[in-house]
């Protein structure tokens, strides 16, 4: 069973700064099966990145994903206040299907 | 516009049943991967169930044997039948399309309490 861990738990940064979020898997994950989601308070999650590094439709270029094997990252190059949210990674290939990480809260102020 | 709208949430006693619906517009659920994901208040996301394009179904261990995912192509709607509900099933339930999940519905609150 694949378990995802995310770090840090919380990230507090200022507008314009760079955020680097980590997602580590307990065993190797196919890069084609790693996604990142953004969830703002009171809203449904939104797909940001799929296939570890491909941006979903309409996602700004300041969001980028990378990594392979067991270590993946989400980078937000220049934070904006509206980027305040919880970010979840997800693997969607191995059992249990659709496993999410615990999330990283990003606070931009 | 591609959209998913959940309904059917509410308050139910432990041991009771509830059926959630997820109506799709802008695309057809037939032949799509469709899923349910839940989120307890203040907690993270938990994948619950998926129905594949060939109608095979899979469940998280926490709901296996109690929940059933299905779809009605004529109504373009996804369902989640939840039986033998427990307090720990209390959550907002989201439906989502494709794999990875995009788009998502707005969520339906299920509260299991006496």
PDB file of C-alpha atoms in Angstrom:
ATOM      1  CA  UNK A   1       0.000   0.000   0.000  1.00  0.00           C
ATOM      2  CA  UNK A   2       1.381   3.380  -1.024  1.00  0.00           C
ATOM      3  CA  UNK A   3       1.401   6.090   1.646  1.00  0.00           C
ATOM      4  CA  UNK A   4       2.065   9.719   0.757  1.00  0.00           C
ATOM      5  CA  UNK A   5       3.609  12.203   3.173  1.00  0.00           C
ATOM      6  CA  UNK A   6       3.793  15.944   2.577  1.00  0.00           C
ATOM      7  CA  UNK A   7       6.083  18.558   4.026  1.00  0.00           C
ATOM      8  CA  UNK A   8       6.087  21.057   5.476  1.00  0.00           C
ATOM      9  CA  UNK A   9       2.725  20.924   7.202  1.00  0.00           C
ATOM     10  CA  UNK A  10       2.372  24.687   6.995  1.00  0.00           C
ATOM     11  CA  UNK A  11       4.232  27.293   4.970  1.00  0.00           C
ATOM     12  CA  UNK A  12       3.961  31.004   5.738  1.00  0.00           C
ATOM     13  CA  UNK A  13       5.429  33.263   3.073  1.00  0.00           C
ATOM     14  CA  UNK A  14       5.094  36.746   1.633  1.00  0.00           C
ATOM     15  CA  UNK A  15       3.753  37.716  -1.776  1.00  0.00           C
ATOM     16  CA  UNK A  16       6.378  37.362  -4.483  1.00  0.00           C
ATOM     17  CA  UNK A  17       8.303  34.653  -2.627  1.00  0.00           C
ATOM     18  CA  UNK A  18       8.844  31.144  -3.920  1.00  0.00           C
ATOM     19  CA  UNK A  19       7.111  28.144  -2.308  1.00  0.00           C
ATOM     20  CA  UNK A  20       8.408  24.594  -2.578  1.00  0.00           C
ATOM     21  CA  UNK A  21       6.115  21.805  -1.386  1.00  0.00           C
ATOM     22  CA  UNK A  22       7.266  18.220  -1.021  1.00  0.00           C
ATOM     23  CA  UNK A  23       5.392  14.941  -1.513  1.00  0.00           C
ATOM     24  CA  UNK A  24       7.130  11.700  -0.658  1.00  0.00           C
ATOM     25  CA  UNK A  25       5.756   8.234  -1.442  1.00  0.00           C
ATOM     26  CA  UNK A  26       6.423   5.088   0.601  1.00  0.00           C
ATOM     27  CA  UNK A  27       7.226   3.261  -2.638  1.00  0.00           C
ATOM     28  CA  UNK A  28       7.917   4.280  -6.202  1.00  0.00           C
ATOM     29  CA  UNK A  29       5.067   6.006  -8.040  1.00  0.00           C
ATOM     30  CA  UNK A  30       4.877   6.272 -11.794  1.00  0.00           C
ATOM     31  CA  UNK A  31       5.369   9.918 -12.698  1.00  0.00           C
ATOM     32  CA  UNK A  32       2.382   9.680 -14.986  1.00  0.00           C
ATOM     33  CA  UNK A  33       0.213   8.948 -11.937  1.00  0.00           C
ATOM     34  CA  UNK A  34       1.066  11.835  -9.592  1.00  0.00           C
ATOM     35  CA  UNK A  35      -1.204  14.869  -9.266  1.00  0.00           C
ATOM     36  CA  UNK A  36      -1.456  18.045  -7.190  1.00  0.00           C
ATOM     37  CA  UNK A  37      -4.660  19.790  -6.091  1.00  0.00           C
ATOM     38  CA  UNK A  38      -5.394  23.162  -4.538  1.00  0.00           C
ATOM     39  CA  UNK A  39      -8.244  23.591  -2.060  1.00  0.00           C
ATOM     40  CA  UNK A  40      -9.374  26.945  -0.723  1.00  0.00           C
ATOM     41  CA  UNK A  41     -11.652  27.205   2.339  1.00  0.00           C
ATOM     42  CA  UNK A  42     -15.240  26.252   1.584  1.00  0.00           C
ATOM     43  CA  UNK A  43     -14.405  25.153  -1.967  1.00  0.00           C
ATOM     44  CA  UNK A  44     -13.927  21.860  -3.744  1.00  0.00           C
ATOM     45  CA  UNK A  45     -10.375  20.889  -4.664  1.00  0.00           C
ATOM     46  CA  UNK A  46      -9.049  21.966  -8.050  1.00  0.00           C
ATOM     47  CA  UNK A  47      -6.618  19.982 -10.176  1.00  0.00           C
ATOM     48  CA  UNK A  48      -3.349  21.877 -10.663  1.00  0.00           C
ATOM     49  CA  UNK A  49      -0.811  19.349 -11.950  1.00  0.00           C
ATOM     50  CA  UNK A  50      -1.112  15.871 -13.441  1.00  0.00           C
ATOM     51  CA  UNK A  51       1.512  13.445 -14.647  1.00  0.00           C
ATOM     52  CA  UNK A  52       3.830  15.013 -12.056  1.00  0.00           C
ATOM     53  CA  UNK A  53       4.643  18.036 -14.234  1.00  0.00           C
ATOM     54  CA  UNK A  54       1.791  18.908 -16.619  1.00  0.00           C
ATOM     55  CA  UNK A  55      -0.367  21.882 -15.734  1.00  0.00           C
ATOM     56  CA  UNK A  56      -4.122  21.410 -15.916  1.00  0.00           C
ATOM     57  CA  UNK A  57      -6.207  23.684 -18.121  1.00  0.00           C
ATOM     58  CA  UNK A  58      -6.239  27.284 -16.945  1.00  0.00           C
ATOM     59  CA  UNK A  59      -3.541  26.886 -14.301  1.00  0.00           C
ATOM     60  CA  UNK A  60      -1.069  29.800 -14.225  1.00  0.00           C
ATOM     61  CA  UNK A  61       2.512  29.178 -15.282  1.00  0.00           C
ATOM     62  CA  UNK A  62       3.800  30.102 -11.820  1.00  0.00           C
ATOM     63  CA  UNK A  63       2.687  26.604 -10.722  1.00  0.00           C
ATOM     64  CA  UNK A  64       5.087  23.836 -11.711  1.00  0.00           C
ATOM     65  CA  UNK A  65       5.570  20.240 -10.706  1.00  0.00           C
ATOM     66  CA  UNK A  66       8.532  17.919 -10.808  1.00  0.00           C
ATOM     67  CA  UNK A  67      10.159  14.833  -9.411  1.00  0.00           C
ATOM     68  CA  UNK A  68      10.077  11.113  -9.941  1.00  0.00           C
ATOM     69  CA  UNK A  69      10.153   7.799  -8.113  1.00  0.00           C
ATOM     70  CA  UNK A  70       9.313   8.577  -4.505  1.00  0.00           C
ATOM     71  CA  UNK A  71      10.002  12.320  -4.352  1.00  0.00           C
ATOM     72  CA  UNK A  72       7.871  14.967  -5.987  1.00  0.00           C
ATOM     73  CA  UNK A  73       7.634  18.733  -5.640  1.00  0.00           C
ATOM     74  CA  UNK A  74       5.150  21.499  -6.353  1.00  0.00           C
ATOM     75  CA  UNK A  75       6.702  24.915  -6.839  1.00  0.00           C
ATOM     76  CA  UNK A  76       4.867  28.217  -6.844  1.00  0.00           C
ATOM     77  CA  UNK A  77       7.393  30.612  -8.308  1.00  0.00           C
ATOM     78  CA  UNK A  78       5.961  33.980  -7.243  1.00  0.00           C
ATOM     79  CA  UNK A  79       3.293  33.733  -4.594  1.00  0.00           C
ATOM     80  CA  UNK A  80       0.154  35.793  -4.822  1.00  0.00           C
ATOM     81  CA  UNK A  81      -2.325  36.306  -1.965  1.00  0.00           C
ATOM     82  CA  UNK A  82      -4.912  34.143  -3.754  1.00  0.00           C
ATOM     83  CA  UNK A  83      -2.511  31.188  -3.586  1.00  0.00           C
ATOM     84  CA  UNK A  84      -3.352  30.794   0.108  1.00  0.00           C
ATOM     85  CA  UNK A  85      -4.819  27.298   0.251  1.00  0.00           C
ATOM     86  CA  UNK A  86      -4.157  23.705   1.194  1.00  0.00           C
ATOM     87  CA  UNK A  87      -2.275  21.706  -1.423  1.00  0.00           C
ATOM     88  CA  UNK A  88      -2.655  17.937  -1.726  1.00  0.00           C
ATOM     89  CA  UNK A  89      -0.637  15.448  -3.744  1.00  0.00           C
ATOM     90  CA  UNK A  90      -2.297  12.267  -5.005  1.00  0.00           C
ATOM     91  CA  UNK A  91      -1.176   9.053  -6.611  1.00  0.00           C
ATOM     92  CA  UNK A  92      -3.743   7.501  -8.907  1.00  0.00           C
ATOM     93  CA  UNK A  93      -2.297   4.269 -10.191  1.00  0.00           C
ATOM     94  CA  UNK A  94      -1.638   1.827  -7.405  1.00  0.00           C
ATOM     95  CA  UNK A  95      -3.755   0.392  -4.634  1.00  0.00           C
ATOM     96  CA  UNK A  96      -5.349   1.938  -2.736  1.00  0.00           C
ATOM     97  CA  UNK A  97      -6.558   3.903  -5.715  1.00  0.00           C
ATOM     98  CA  UNK A  98      -6.530   7.659  -5.505  1.00  0.00           C
ATOM     99  CA  UNK A  99      -4.504   7.999  -2.285  1.00  0.00           C
ATOM    100  CA  UNK A 100      -4.015  11.586  -1.121  1.00  0.00           C
ATOM    101  CA  UNK A 101      -1.270  13.042   1.000  1.00  0.00           C
ATOM    102  CA  UNK A 102      -2.231  14.862   4.228  1.00  0.00           C
ATOM    103  CA  UNK A 103      -1.799  18.293   2.642  1.00  0.00           C
ATOM    104  CA  UNK A 104       0.378  21.385   3.040  1.00  0.00           C
ATOM    105  CA  UNK A 105      -1.237  24.631   4.111  1.00  0.00           C
ATOM    106  CA  UNK A 106       0.217  27.694   2.383  1.00  0.00           C
ATOM    107  CA  UNK A 107      -0.443  31.062   3.978  1.00  0.00           C
ATOM    108  CA  UNK A 108       0.487  34.083   1.899  1.00  0.00           C
ATOM    109  CA  UNK A 109       0.465  37.420   3.681  1.00  0.00           C
TER     110      UNK A 109
ATOM    111  CA  UNK B   1     -19.878  24.181 -19.299  1.00  0.00           C
ATOM    112  CA  UNK B   2     -18.681  20.990 -17.628  1.00  0.00           C
ATOM    113  CA  UNK B   3     -20.321  20.682 -14.220  1.00  0.00           C
ATOM    114  CA  UNK B   4     -21.075  18.172 -11.473  1.00  0.00           C
ATOM    115  CA  UNK B   5     -23.789  18.794  -8.884  1.00  0.00           C
ATOM    116  CA  UNK B   6     -24.216  16.568  -5.837  1.00  0.00           C
ATOM    117  CA  UNK B   7     -27.448  16.103  -3.918  1.00  0.00           C
ATOM    118  CA  UNK B   8     -28.936  13.773  -1.334  1.00  0.00           C
ATOM    119  CA  UNK B   9     -26.872  14.686   1.686  1.00  0.00           C
ATOM    120  CA  UNK B  10     -28.378  15.163   5.113  1.00  0.00           C
ATOM    121  CA  UNK B  11     -28.657  13.923   8.676  1.00  0.00           C
ATOM    122  CA  UNK B  12     -28.998  10.180   9.240  1.00  0.00           C
ATOM    123  CA  UNK B  13     -28.844   8.008  12.337  1.00  0.00           C
ATOM    124  CA  UNK B  14     -26.053   5.488  12.862  1.00  0.00           C
ATOM    125  CA  UNK B  15     -26.885   2.283  11.029  1.00  0.00           C
ATOM    126  CA  UNK B  16     -29.039   4.133   8.532  1.00  0.00           C
ATOM    127  CA  UNK B  17     -28.766   4.556   4.768  1.00  0.00           C
ATOM    128  CA  UNK B  18     -28.440   7.440   2.352  1.00  0.00           C
ATOM    129  CA  UNK B  19     -28.035   7.731  -1.400  1.00  0.00           C
ATOM    130  CA  UNK B  20     -26.004  10.531  -2.917  1.00  0.00           C
ATOM    131  CA  UNK B  21     -26.501  11.661  -6.488  1.00  0.00           C
ATOM    132  CA  UNK B  22     -24.101  13.511  -8.769  1.00  0.00           C
ATOM    133  CA  UNK B  23     -25.676  15.012 -11.876  1.00  0.00           C
ATOM    134  CA  UNK B  24     -23.321  15.777 -14.734  1.00  0.00           C
ATOM    135  CA  UNK B  25     -23.750  18.420 -17.416  1.00  0.00           C
ATOM    136  CA  UNK B  26     -21.530  19.348 -20.327  1.00  0.00           C
ATOM    137  CA  UNK B  27     -20.280  15.777 -20.694  1.00  0.00           C
ATOM    138  CA  UNK B  28     -21.566  12.210 -20.353  1.00  0.00           C
ATOM    139  CA  UNK B  29     -20.752   9.990 -17.382  1.00  0.00           C
ATOM    140  CA  UNK B  30     -20.992   6.941 -19.606  1.00  0.00           C
ATOM    141  CA  UNK B  31     -17.545   5.519 -20.268  1.00  0.00           C
ATOM    142  CA  UNK B  32     -15.857   7.930 -17.860  1.00  0.00           C
ATOM    143  CA  UNK B  33     -13.919   7.205 -14.718  1.00  0.00           C
ATOM    144  CA  UNK B  34     -16.132   8.638 -11.953  1.00  0.00           C
ATOM    145  CA  UNK B  35     -15.220   8.822  -8.275  1.00  0.00           C
ATOM    146  CA  UNK B  36     -16.362   9.808  -4.818  1.00  0.00           C
ATOM    147  CA  UNK B  37     -14.036  11.538  -2.370  1.00  0.00           C
ATOM    148  CA  UNK B  38     -14.905  12.654   1.160  1.00  0.00           C
ATOM    149  CA  UNK B  39     -13.556  15.155   3.619  1.00  0.00           C
ATOM    150  CA  UNK B  40     -14.363  15.254   7.304  1.00  0.00           C
ATOM    151  CA  UNK B  41     -14.514  18.694   8.849  1.00  0.00           C
ATOM    152  CA  UNK B  42     -11.027  20.173   9.184  1.00  0.00           C
ATOM    153  CA  UNK B  43      -9.432  17.035   7.771  1.00  0.00           C
ATOM    154  CA  UNK B  44      -7.807  15.963   4.517  1.00  0.00           C
ATOM    155  CA  UNK B  45      -9.205  14.280   1.431  1.00  0.00           C
ATOM    156  CA  UNK B  46     -10.083  10.584   1.468  1.00  0.00           C
ATOM    157  CA  UNK B  47     -10.760   8.677  -1.746  1.00  0.00           C
ATOM    158  CA  UNK B  48     -13.907   6.556  -1.293  1.00  0.00           C
ATOM    159  CA  UNK B  49     -14.795   4.778  -4.524  1.00  0.00           C
ATOM    160  CA  UNK B  50     -14.340   4.715  -8.287  1.00  0.00           C
ATOM    161  CA  UNK B  51     -16.243   3.281 -11.217  1.00  0.00           C
ATOM    162  CA  UNK B  52     -14.143   2.666 -14.298  1.00  0.00           C
ATOM    163  CA  UNK B  53     -15.143   3.072 -17.931  1.00  0.00           C
ATOM    164  CA  UNK B  54     -15.837  -0.678 -18.105  1.00  0.00           C
ATOM    165  CA  UNK B  55     -18.106  -0.351 -15.013  1.00  0.00           C
ATOM    166  CA  UNK B  56     -15.700  -2.167 -12.716  1.00  0.00           C
ATOM    167  CA  UNK B  57     -15.805  -0.703  -9.224  1.00  0.00           C
ATOM    168  CA  UNK B  58     -13.337  -0.264  -6.399  1.00  0.00           C
ATOM    169  CA  UNK B  59     -13.684   0.915  -2.812  1.00  0.00           C
ATOM    170  CA  UNK B  60     -11.563   2.143   0.060  1.00  0.00           C
ATOM    171  CA  UNK B  61     -11.246  -0.463   2.805  1.00  0.00           C
ATOM    172  CA  UNK B  62     -13.122   1.869   5.171  1.00  0.00           C
ATOM    173  CA  UNK B  63     -16.343   1.607   3.139  1.00  0.00           C
ATOM    174  CA  UNK B  64     -16.024  -1.766   1.403  1.00  0.00           C
ATOM    175  CA  UNK B  65     -19.155  -3.860   1.836  1.00  0.00           C
ATOM    176  CA  UNK B  66     -21.219  -0.857   2.978  1.00  0.00           C
ATOM    177  CA  UNK B  67     -21.095   1.588   0.046  1.00  0.00           C
ATOM    178  CA  UNK B  68     -21.995   0.963  -3.592  1.00  0.00           C
ATOM    179  CA  UNK B  69     -21.092   3.190  -6.523  1.00  0.00           C
ATOM    180  CA  UNK B  70     -23.185   3.113  -9.679  1.00  0.00           C
ATOM    181  CA  UNK B  71     -24.313   5.287 -12.566  1.00  0.00           C
ATOM    182  CA  UNK B  72     -27.415   5.778 -14.661  1.00  0.00           C
ATOM    183  CA  UNK B  73     -26.342   6.760 -18.142  1.00  0.00           C
ATOM    184  CA  UNK B  74     -29.891   7.703 -19.153  1.00  0.00           C
ATOM    185  CA  UNK B  75     -29.940  10.296 -16.336  1.00  0.00           C
ATOM    186  CA  UNK B  76     -26.261  11.176 -16.775  1.00  0.00           C
ATOM    187  CA  UNK B  77     -25.904  10.717 -13.035  1.00  0.00           C
ATOM    188  CA  UNK B  78     -23.490   9.017 -10.639  1.00  0.00           C
ATOM    189  CA  UNK B  79     -24.708   7.542  -7.360  1.00  0.00           C
ATOM    190  CA  UNK B  80     -23.279   6.445  -4.030  1.00  0.00           C
ATOM    191  CA  UNK B  81     -25.499   4.173  -1.957  1.00  0.00           C
ATOM    192  CA  UNK B  82     -24.329   4.287   1.644  1.00  0.00           C
ATOM    193  CA  UNK B  83     -25.583   1.657   4.080  1.00  0.00           C
ATOM    194  CA  UNK B  84     -24.754   0.832   7.702  1.00  0.00           C
ATOM    195  CA  UNK B  85     -23.562   4.385   8.220  1.00  0.00           C
ATOM    196  CA  UNK B  86     -21.254   5.208  11.116  1.00  0.00           C
ATOM    197  CA  UNK B  87     -20.375   8.424  12.886  1.00  0.00           C
ATOM    198  CA  UNK B  88     -16.969   8.337  11.182  1.00  0.00           C
ATOM    199  CA  UNK B  89     -18.676   8.546   7.772  1.00  0.00           C
ATOM    200  CA  UNK B  90     -19.664  12.138   8.588  1.00  0.00           C
ATOM    201  CA  UNK B  91     -18.069  14.294   5.906  1.00  0.00           C
ATOM    202  CA  UNK B  92     -18.556  16.387   2.807  1.00  0.00           C
ATOM    203  CA  UNK B  93     -18.783  14.001  -0.122  1.00  0.00           C
ATOM    204  CA  UNK B  94     -17.488  15.151  -3.506  1.00  0.00           C
ATOM    205  CA  UNK B  95     -17.970  13.487  -6.852  1.00  0.00           C
ATOM    206  CA  UNK B  96     -15.287  13.900  -9.478  1.00  0.00           C
ATOM    207  CA  UNK B  97     -14.673  12.868 -13.041  1.00  0.00           C
ATOM    208  CA  UNK B  98     -11.652  11.401 -14.791  1.00  0.00           C
ATOM    209  CA  UNK B  99      -8.421  10.161 -13.247  1.00  0.00           C
ATOM    210  CA  UNK B 100      -6.877  12.374 -11.909  1.00  0.00           C
ATOM    211  CA  UNK B 101      -9.971  14.077 -10.659  1.00  0.00           C
ATOM    212  CA  UNK B 102     -11.212  16.958 -12.764  1.00  0.00           C
ATOM    213  CA  UNK B 103     -13.770  18.438 -12.511  1.00  0.00           C
ATOM    214  CA  UNK B 104     -15.213  18.147  -8.984  1.00  0.00           C
ATOM    215  CA  UNK B 105     -18.689  18.841  -7.700  1.00  0.00           C
ATOM    216  CA  UNK B 106     -19.359  21.344  -4.934  1.00  0.00           C
ATOM    217  CA  UNK B 107     -19.896  18.653  -2.316  1.00  0.00           C
ATOM    218  CA  UNK B 108     -22.769  17.259  -0.237  1.00  0.00           C
ATOM    219  CA  UNK B 109     -22.686  17.142   3.563  1.00  0.00           C
ATOM    220  CA  UNK B 110     -23.510  13.836   5.211  1.00  0.00           C
ATOM    221  CA  UNK B 111     -23.932  13.856   8.985  1.00  0.00           C
ATOM    222  CA  UNK B 112     -24.298  10.577  10.849  1.00  0.00           C
ATOM    223  CA  UNK B 113     -25.562  11.244  14.352  1.00  0.00           C
ATOM    224  CA  UNK B 114     -28.286  10.208  16.761  1.00  0.00           C
TER     225      UNK B 114
END
